[in-house]
Amino acid sequence: MEAATSKYERAAARTALHELTELKGKPDDPVDREELKATYKSRMVPANAPGNHVYNQLKAVPRHGICPLCGQRLVETLDHQLPKTHFPLLAVSPTNLVPACSSCNWIKSSTVPGSPEEQTLNPYFDDVTSHQWVFAKVNESETTPPSIRYYVKAPAEWDRVLAARIELHFRTFGLADLYGAHAAQEISGMRFFLGNLDSRAMAHYLGGMAESIAANHETGGLNNWRRVMYQALASSSWFVAAGYKRF
């Protein structure tokens, strides 16, 4: 297990988890495989289990208890970056256990990457916080309430593999729809407050909120869905002029 964990960590650092075929289905003895998988379920997860303190320590790693996979919901469980079903030797390896909300854990399921491009972002090994890659536009309509469309745009300096991985991550976890729903709710809640501002003050407020969130890593930084929302609203002359009244 220690040797498998070392191989996993070296591969994860190189975006090469797809190369760990030698670990898949190991150990050969089916009884040993089942015991390794049961170790996680019976000796880490339950509250009175001997390894539960490690389980709780890993769950507590993200700031404010927010799932690092979606950046929105609360951490409720641990997700196996490489599924224990296929990689029993990594069933209790801490660096293979990613804090996650139940929804992201369920979405990711037991998928195994077949190439570098098929690897979703790994919070332990991928730092993508120094550049903005989540963007949004205001859906401007005279007949429906304003909404936000989120999308991904990789920085020019990123390589092809990382660009493909952020697209995969965004699509796999349904972040466009998730962020869009929360943004619509937040805009609706701001309607009466914004109505007390003239257009110049409103643009200044929206832009200031975007800058404030971007500067504070405690709130998620450049790619926080709220920061990106305020950025999009501030740049929409339609919204600033009258669009906010459409709710």
XYZ file of C-alpha atoms in Angstrom, residues 1-232:
232
model
C 0.000 0.000 0.000
C 2.839 2.427 0.788
C 4.554 1.604 -2.496
C 1.276 2.040 -4.390
C 0.690 5.402 -2.720
C 4.168 6.603 -3.709
C 3.539 5.586 -7.322
C 0.175 7.314 -7.241
C 1.630 10.570 -5.914
C 4.391 10.647 -8.513
C 1.863 9.978 -11.278
C -0.599 12.576 -9.977
C 2.112 15.224 -9.959
C 2.742 14.485 -13.669
C -0.938 14.212 -14.660
C -0.240 10.564 -15.409
C -2.819 8.644 -13.366
C -3.801 6.843 -16.555
C -0.407 5.122 -16.508
C -1.071 3.263 -13.235
C -2.461 0.191 -14.968
C -0.103 -2.015 -12.953
C -2.021 -1.093 -9.789
C -5.455 -1.721 -11.229
C -7.126 -4.716 -9.606
C -4.212 -5.336 -7.246
C -3.634 -7.291 -5.053
C -4.369 -10.437 -7.031
C -6.154 -12.199 -4.180
C -9.873 -11.244 -4.346
C -10.213 -11.636 -0.569
C -7.420 -9.135 0.009
C -9.035 -6.714 -2.437
C -12.361 -6.871 -0.617
C -10.691 -6.442 2.773
C -8.852 -3.338 1.575
C -12.078 -1.775 0.298
C -13.857 -2.731 3.527
C -11.110 -1.056 5.551
C -12.209 2.325 4.232
C -15.929 1.694 4.722
C -15.739 0.077 8.155
C -12.582 1.437 9.774
C -12.488 5.055 8.548
C -16.016 6.248 7.801
C -18.023 5.221 10.917
C -17.901 7.672 13.831
C -16.526 5.091 16.290
C -14.009 3.553 13.860
C -10.276 3.617 14.755
C -9.414 5.605 11.613
C -12.288 8.057 11.790
C -10.054 10.846 13.106
C -8.068 10.696 9.847
C -11.311 10.722 7.856
C -12.448 13.853 9.702
C -9.065 15.558 9.349
C -9.191 15.112 5.582
C -12.766 16.389 5.394
C -11.701 19.515 7.300
C -8.905 20.496 4.883
C -10.878 22.854 2.545
C -11.450 26.463 3.624
C -14.834 26.991 5.234
C -15.775 23.373 4.544
C -16.565 24.062 0.864
C -16.192 21.242 -1.659
C -13.056 21.923 -3.750
C -14.539 20.126 -6.767
C -17.546 22.421 -7.251
C -16.572 25.358 -5.028
C -20.149 25.662 -3.854
C -21.608 22.915 -1.667
C -20.448 21.727 1.745
C -17.976 18.872 2.180
C -19.864 15.780 3.311
C -17.625 12.876 2.377
C -14.336 11.855 0.765
C -14.018 11.045 -2.915
C -11.481 8.524 -4.194
C -9.584 10.242 -7.006
C -8.832 6.764 -8.319
C -11.809 4.597 -7.290
C -11.245 1.953 -4.650
C -13.308 -0.466 -6.760
C -10.489 -0.569 -9.311
C -7.555 0.421 -7.075
C -7.998 -1.302 -3.685
C -4.377 -0.602 -2.718
C -5.265 3.125 -2.691
C -8.497 2.720 -0.717
C -7.132 4.486 2.373
C -4.262 6.504 0.869
C -4.788 10.069 2.168
C -3.653 11.738 -1.068
C -6.198 9.663 -2.993
C -9.012 10.850 -0.703
C -10.399 14.228 -1.781
C -12.896 16.118 0.424
C -16.119 16.482 -1.556
C -19.826 17.121 -1.357
C -22.094 14.134 -1.870
C -23.212 15.382 -5.285
C -19.680 15.659 -6.695
C -18.760 12.301 -5.197
C -21.774 10.699 -6.878
C -21.154 12.444 -10.205
C -17.546 11.335 -10.408
C -18.505 7.781 -9.440
C -15.933 5.100 -10.386
C -14.524 6.658 -13.528
C -10.924 5.823 -14.402
C -8.971 8.178 -16.707
C -7.609 6.721 -19.918
C -5.432 9.710 -20.827
C -4.070 12.940 -19.305
C -7.008 14.882 -20.771
C -9.495 12.614 -18.982
C -8.322 13.595 -15.502
C -10.470 16.050 -13.573
C -8.667 18.600 -11.436
C -7.051 17.226 -8.304
C -7.093 19.731 -5.405
C -3.932 18.209 -3.922
C -1.828 18.384 -7.085
C -3.349 21.067 -9.330
C -3.093 24.757 -8.450
C -5.227 26.689 -10.931
C -5.917 29.697 -8.711
C -3.411 32.177 -10.144
C -5.291 32.709 -13.418
C -8.929 33.321 -14.235
C -10.477 30.521 -16.250
C -14.134 30.768 -15.211
C -16.005 33.526 -17.035
C -19.620 34.584 -17.447
C -21.944 36.677 -19.566
C -25.280 38.233 -18.730
C -28.173 36.827 -20.744
C -29.880 40.077 -21.667
C -33.587 39.702 -22.354
C -36.552 42.048 -22.430
C -38.997 39.233 -21.706
C -37.294 37.077 -19.075
C -35.346 37.819 -15.870
C -31.598 38.355 -16.341
C -29.457 35.273 -15.884
C -25.774 34.403 -15.985
C -24.157 31.997 -18.433
C -20.903 30.573 -17.113
C -18.191 29.153 -19.341
C -14.524 28.173 -19.324
C -11.700 29.900 -21.158
C -8.184 28.630 -20.554
C -5.370 31.200 -20.268
C -3.162 31.367 -23.354
C -0.104 30.295 -21.360
C -1.668 26.982 -20.284
C -0.788 23.859 -22.213
C -3.311 21.838 -24.208
C -3.704 19.134 -21.558
C -4.549 21.503 -18.719
C -6.980 23.398 -20.954
C -8.744 20.120 -21.779
C -8.833 19.125 -18.120
C -10.542 22.303 -16.936
C -13.140 21.877 -19.687
C -13.694 18.298 -18.535
C -13.890 19.290 -14.876
C -16.370 22.092 -15.572
C -18.557 19.835 -17.708
C -18.346 16.734 -15.499
C -19.536 18.495 -12.358
C -22.162 20.596 -14.156
C -20.706 23.843 -12.875
C -22.311 26.093 -15.485
C -25.819 25.107 -14.386
C -24.917 25.054 -10.690
C -23.347 28.505 -10.718
C -26.046 29.899 -12.986
C -28.826 28.849 -10.602
C -27.119 30.402 -7.593
C -26.306 33.571 -9.527
C -29.944 34.012 -10.557
C -31.019 33.729 -6.933
C -28.384 36.223 -5.796
C -29.279 38.784 -8.464
C -32.934 38.518 -7.482
C -32.019 39.265 -3.869
C -30.079 42.389 -4.889
C -32.852 43.953 -6.955
C -34.225 46.375 -4.370
C -30.781 47.380 -3.122
C -29.575 48.110 -6.644
C -32.714 50.141 -7.286
C -31.473 52.718 -4.785
C -28.299 53.366 -6.805
C -27.849 55.382 -9.964
C -26.157 53.630 -12.878
C -22.710 55.046 -12.095
C -22.873 54.031 -8.434
C -24.205 50.619 -9.401
C -21.367 49.904 -11.826
C -18.879 51.023 -9.151
C -20.501 48.759 -6.538
C -20.608 45.702 -8.812
C -17.018 46.176 -9.945
C -15.866 46.727 -6.370
C -17.510 43.500 -5.250
C -15.744 41.575 -8.015
C -12.380 43.055 -7.039
C -12.948 42.393 -3.339
C -13.777 38.727 -3.846
C -10.897 38.246 -6.300
C -8.395 39.700 -3.814
C -9.507 37.436 -0.978
C -8.506 33.797 -1.330
C -10.718 33.002 1.644
C -13.703 33.640 -0.615
C -12.399 31.694 -3.578
C -10.313 34.176 -5.521
C -10.457 34.814 -9.261
C -12.702 31.893 -10.179
C -15.259 32.155 -7.407
C -18.719 32.027 -8.999
C -19.854 35.161 -7.135
C -16.777 37.117 -8.211
C -17.311 36.106 -11.838
C -21.005 37.011 -11.565
C -20.245 40.532 -10.298
C -17.622 40.923 -13.007
C -20.188 40.044 -15.684
